[in-house]
Amino acid sequence: MSTNLTSLQVNIITPDGTSYQQDDVELVVGRALDGEFGIMKGHEPMVAALQIWPVRVKTAAGEDMVAVFGGFLEVKENVVTIISQNAETADYIDVERAMRARERALARIEKPTPDIDLLRAERALQRALIRLQVGRRD
Ligand code: ATP
């Protein structure tokens, strides 16, 4: 059991700097490549590769949702560090733009032409869906 900090802290770091930080966290929930995780104070050390998926951070005051676009998570001494190429909080997300991106990606996936890169369209759809989930708090 780790006891360096008396409470759990979450830091989400991207190439732009720290994009989210929270102290006194009760629970962090997200999805790693090998499945869902839930982290509370005292969690054993852990490293995981993340899916493009919302990370939920629960405190006594409520819950934040952050769109995390893959990357890695480390749990050590009551600090959860997420390092990702991109992470967006709800207030940052332009929902209309994400809706347009979703429609574009869906159109490409439904009517693929020889010049369409299907995997690229699927990734774009995944990014749009996570933005909609976090931006609208679906
Ligand atoms: P779009 O097709 O709308 O550009 P995308 O998924 O291709 O979306 P990304 O390549 O993931 O976009 O991101 C490029 C930049 O645009 C990043 O800085 C990202 O934060 C920003 N971005 C993309 N979509 C949104 C959005 N809906 N709201 C706010 N910022 C966005």
CSV table of C-alpha atoms and ligand atoms in Angstrom, one decimal:
chain,number,residue,atom,x,y,z
A,1,MET,CA,0.0,0.0,0.0
A,2,SER,CA,1.3,3.4,-1.0
A,3,THR,CA,1.2,6.2,1.6
A,4,ASN,CA,3.2,9.0,0.2
A,5,LEU,CA,0.2,11.3,-0.2
A,6,THR,CA,-2.7,11.2,2.2
A,7,SER,CA,-5.2,11.4,-0.7
A,8,LEU,CA,-5.2,10.4,-4.4
A,9,GLN,CA,-4.1,12.9,-7.0
A,10,VAL,CA,-4.7,12.8,-10.8
A,11,ASN,CA,-2.5,14.6,-13.3
A,12,ILE,CA,-3.1,14.4,-17.1
A,13,ILE,CA,-0.1,15.6,-19.1
A,14,THR,CA,0.0,16.2,-22.8
A,15,PRO,CA,2.7,17.8,-25.1
A,16,ASP,CA,1.0,21.2,-24.4
A,17,GLY,CA,1.5,20.8,-20.6
A,18,THR,CA,-0.7,19.7,-17.8
A,19,SER,CA,-4.2,19.6,-19.2
A,20,TYR,CA,-6.0,18.4,-16.0
A,21,GLN,CA,-5.2,18.1,-12.4
A,22,GLN,CA,-7.3,17.1,-9.4
A,23,ASP,CA,-6.6,16.5,-5.7
A,24,ASP,CA,-8.6,14.5,-3.1
A,25,VAL,CA,-9.8,12.1,-5.8
A,26,GLU,CA,-12.0,9.3,-4.6
A,27,LEU,CA,-12.1,7.2,-7.8
A,28,VAL,CA,-10.6,7.2,-11.3
A,29,VAL,CA,-12.3,5.1,-13.9
A,30,GLY,CA,-11.2,4.5,-17.5
A,31,ARG,CA,-10.4,1.9,-20.0
A,32,ALA,CA,-7.0,0.4,-20.7
A,33,LEU,CA,-6.2,-1.9,-23.6
A,34,ASP,CA,-6.8,-4.9,-21.4
A,35,GLY,CA,-10.1,-3.6,-19.9
A,36,GLU,CA,-11.7,-1.2,-17.5
A,37,PHE,CA,-9.9,0.0,-14.4
A,38,GLY,CA,-11.0,1.7,-11.2
A,39,ILE,CA,-8.4,3.3,-9.0
A,40,MET,CA,-8.8,4.4,-5.4
A,41,LYS,CA,-6.4,5.7,-2.7
A,42,GLY,CA,-3.8,3.1,-1.8
A,43,HIS,CA,-3.8,1.3,-5.2
A,44,GLU,CA,-0.8,-0.8,-5.9
A,45,PRO,CA,1.7,0.5,-8.4
A,46,MET,CA,0.5,0.0,-12.0
A,47,VAL,CA,1.2,1.0,-15.6
A,48,ALA,CA,-1.3,0.6,-18.4
A,49,ALA,CA,-1.7,1.6,-22.0
A,50,LEU,CA,-5.0,3.5,-22.5
A,51,GLN,CA,-7.8,3.3,-25.0
A,52,ILE,CA,-9.3,6.4,-26.6
A,53,TRP,CA,-11.9,6.6,-23.9
A,54,PRO,CA,-13.3,9.0,-21.3
A,55,VAL,CA,-11.5,9.1,-17.9
A,56,ARG,CA,-13.9,9.8,-15.0
A,57,VAL,CA,-12.5,11.5,-11.9
A,58,LYS,CA,-14.8,11.4,-8.9
A,59,THR,CA,-14.3,13.7,-5.9
A,60,ALA,CA,-16.6,14.5,-3.0
A,61,ALA,CA,-17.8,17.6,-5.0
A,62,GLY,CA,-18.8,15.6,-8.1
A,63,GLU,CA,-17.3,14.0,-11.2
A,64,ASP,CA,-15.2,15.3,-14.1
A,65,MET,CA,-14.9,13.5,-17.4
A,66,VAL,CA,-11.8,14.0,-19.6
A,67,ALA,CA,-11.5,12.7,-23.1
A,68,VAL,CA,-8.2,11.0,-23.2
A,69,PHE,CA,-6.9,10.0,-26.7
A,70,GLY,CA,-4.8,7.0,-25.7
A,71,GLY,CA,-1.4,7.1,-24.0
A,72,PHE,CA,-0.3,5.6,-20.7
A,73,LEU,CA,-1.3,5.6,-17.1
A,74,GLU,CA,0.9,5.2,-14.1
A,75,VAL,CA,-0.2,4.7,-10.5
A,76,LYS,CA,2.5,5.3,-7.9
A,77,GLU,CA,2.3,6.5,-4.3
A,78,ASN,CA,-1.2,7.8,-4.6
A,79,VAL,CA,-0.5,9.8,-7.8
A,80,VAL,CA,-2.2,8.8,-11.0
A,81,THR,CA,-0.3,10.2,-14.0
A,82,ILE,CA,-1.8,10.0,-17.5
A,83,ILE,CA,0.5,10.9,-20.4
A,84,SER,CA,-1.3,11.2,-23.7
A,85,GLN,CA,-0.8,12.9,-27.0
A,86,ASN,CA,-4.1,14.7,-26.4
A,87,ALA,CA,-6.7,15.2,-23.6
A,88,GLU,CA,-9.7,17.4,-23.6
A,89,THR,CA,-12.0,18.5,-20.8
A,90,ALA,CA,-15.8,19.1,-21.5
A,91,ASP,CA,-15.4,22.9,-21.5
A,92,TYR,CA,-12.8,22.7,-24.3
A,93,ILE,CA,-14.8,20.5,-26.6
A,94,ASP,CA,-16.7,22.1,-29.5
A,95,VAL,CA,-19.7,19.7,-29.7
A,96,GLU,CA,-20.9,21.0,-33.1
A,97,ARG,CA,-17.5,20.4,-34.6
A,98,ALA,CA,-17.4,16.9,-33.1
A,99,MET,CA,-20.9,16.2,-34.6
A,100,ARG,CA,-19.6,17.3,-38.1
A,101,ALA,CA,-16.6,15.1,-37.7
A,102,ARG,CA,-18.8,12.1,-36.7
A,103,GLU,CA,-21.0,12.6,-39.8
A,104,ARG,CA,-18.0,12.9,-42.1
A,105,ALA,CA,-16.4,9.7,-40.6
A,106,LEU,CA,-19.7,7.8,-40.8
A,107,ALA,CA,-20.2,8.8,-44.4
A,108,ARG,CA,-16.8,7.5,-45.3
A,109,ILE,CA,-17.3,4.3,-43.4
A,110,GLU,CA,-20.7,3.6,-44.9
A,111,LYS,CA,-19.8,4.4,-48.5
A,112,PRO,CA,-16.1,3.6,-48.8
A,113,THR,CA,-14.4,4.5,-52.0
A,114,PRO,CA,-11.1,3.1,-53.2
A,115,ASP,CA,-9.3,6.3,-51.9
A,116,ILE,CA,-10.8,6.1,-48.4
A,117,ASP,CA,-8.6,4.8,-45.6
A,118,LEU,CA,-11.1,2.9,-43.5
A,119,LEU,CA,-8.9,2.6,-40.4
A,120,ARG,CA,-8.3,6.4,-40.5
A,121,ALA,CA,-12.1,7.0,-40.8
A,122,GLU,CA,-12.7,4.6,-37.9
A,123,ARG,CA,-10.2,6.4,-35.7
A,124,ALA,CA,-11.8,9.8,-36.6
A,125,LEU,CA,-15.2,8.3,-35.7
A,126,GLN,CA,-13.8,7.1,-32.3
A,127,ARG,CA,-12.4,10.6,-31.6
A,128,ALA,CA,-15.7,12.3,-32.5
A,129,LEU,CA,-17.7,9.8,-30.3
A,130,ILE,CA,-15.5,10.3,-27.2
A,131,ARG,CA,-15.7,14.1,-27.7
A,132,LEU,CA,-19.5,13.9,-27.9
A,133,GLN,CA,-19.6,11.7,-24.9
A,134,VAL,CA,-17.5,14.1,-22.8
A,135,GLY,CA,-18.7,17.4,-24.3
A,136,ARG,CA,-22.4,16.6,-23.9
A,137,ARG,CA,-21.9,14.4,-20.8
A,138,ASP,CA,-23.9,11.6,-22.5
B,1,ATP,P1,-11.7,17.5,-36.9
B,1,ATP,O1,-12.0,16.6,-38.1
B,1,ATP,O2,-12.9,18.2,-36.4
B,1,ATP,O3,-10.5,18.3,-37.1
B,1,ATP,P2,-10.1,15.5,-35.6
B,1,ATP,O4,-10.5,14.3,-34.8
B,1,ATP,O5,-9.5,15.1,-37.0
B,1,ATP,O6,-11.3,16.5,-35.7
B,1,ATP,P3,-7.7,15.8,-34.1
B,1,ATP,O7,-6.7,15.5,-35.2
B,1,ATP,O8,-8.0,14.8,-33.1
B,1,ATP,O9,-9.1,16.3,-34.8
B,1,ATP,O10,-7.3,17.1,-33.4
B,1,ATP,C1,-6.6,18.2,-34.0
B,1,ATP,C2,-6.8,19.4,-33.1
B,1,ATP,O11,-8.1,19.9,-33.1
B,1,ATP,C3,-6.4,19.1,-31.6
B,1,ATP,O12,-5.8,20.3,-31.1
B,1,ATP,C4,-7.8,19.0,-31.0
B,1,ATP,O13,-7.8,19.3,-29.6
B,1,ATP,C5,-8.6,19.9,-31.8
B,1,ATP,N1,-10.0,19.5,-31.9
B,1,ATP,C6,-10.5,18.5,-32.8
B,1,ATP,N2,-11.9,18.4,-32.6
B,1,ATP,C7,-12.2,19.3,-31.6
B,1,ATP,C8,-13.5,19.6,-31.0
B,1,ATP,N3,-14.6,19.1,-31.3
B,1,ATP,N4,-13.4,20.6,-30.0
B,1,ATP,C9,-12.3,21.2,-29.7
B,1,ATP,N5,-11.1,20.9,-30.2
B,1,ATP,C10,-11.1,20.0,-31.2
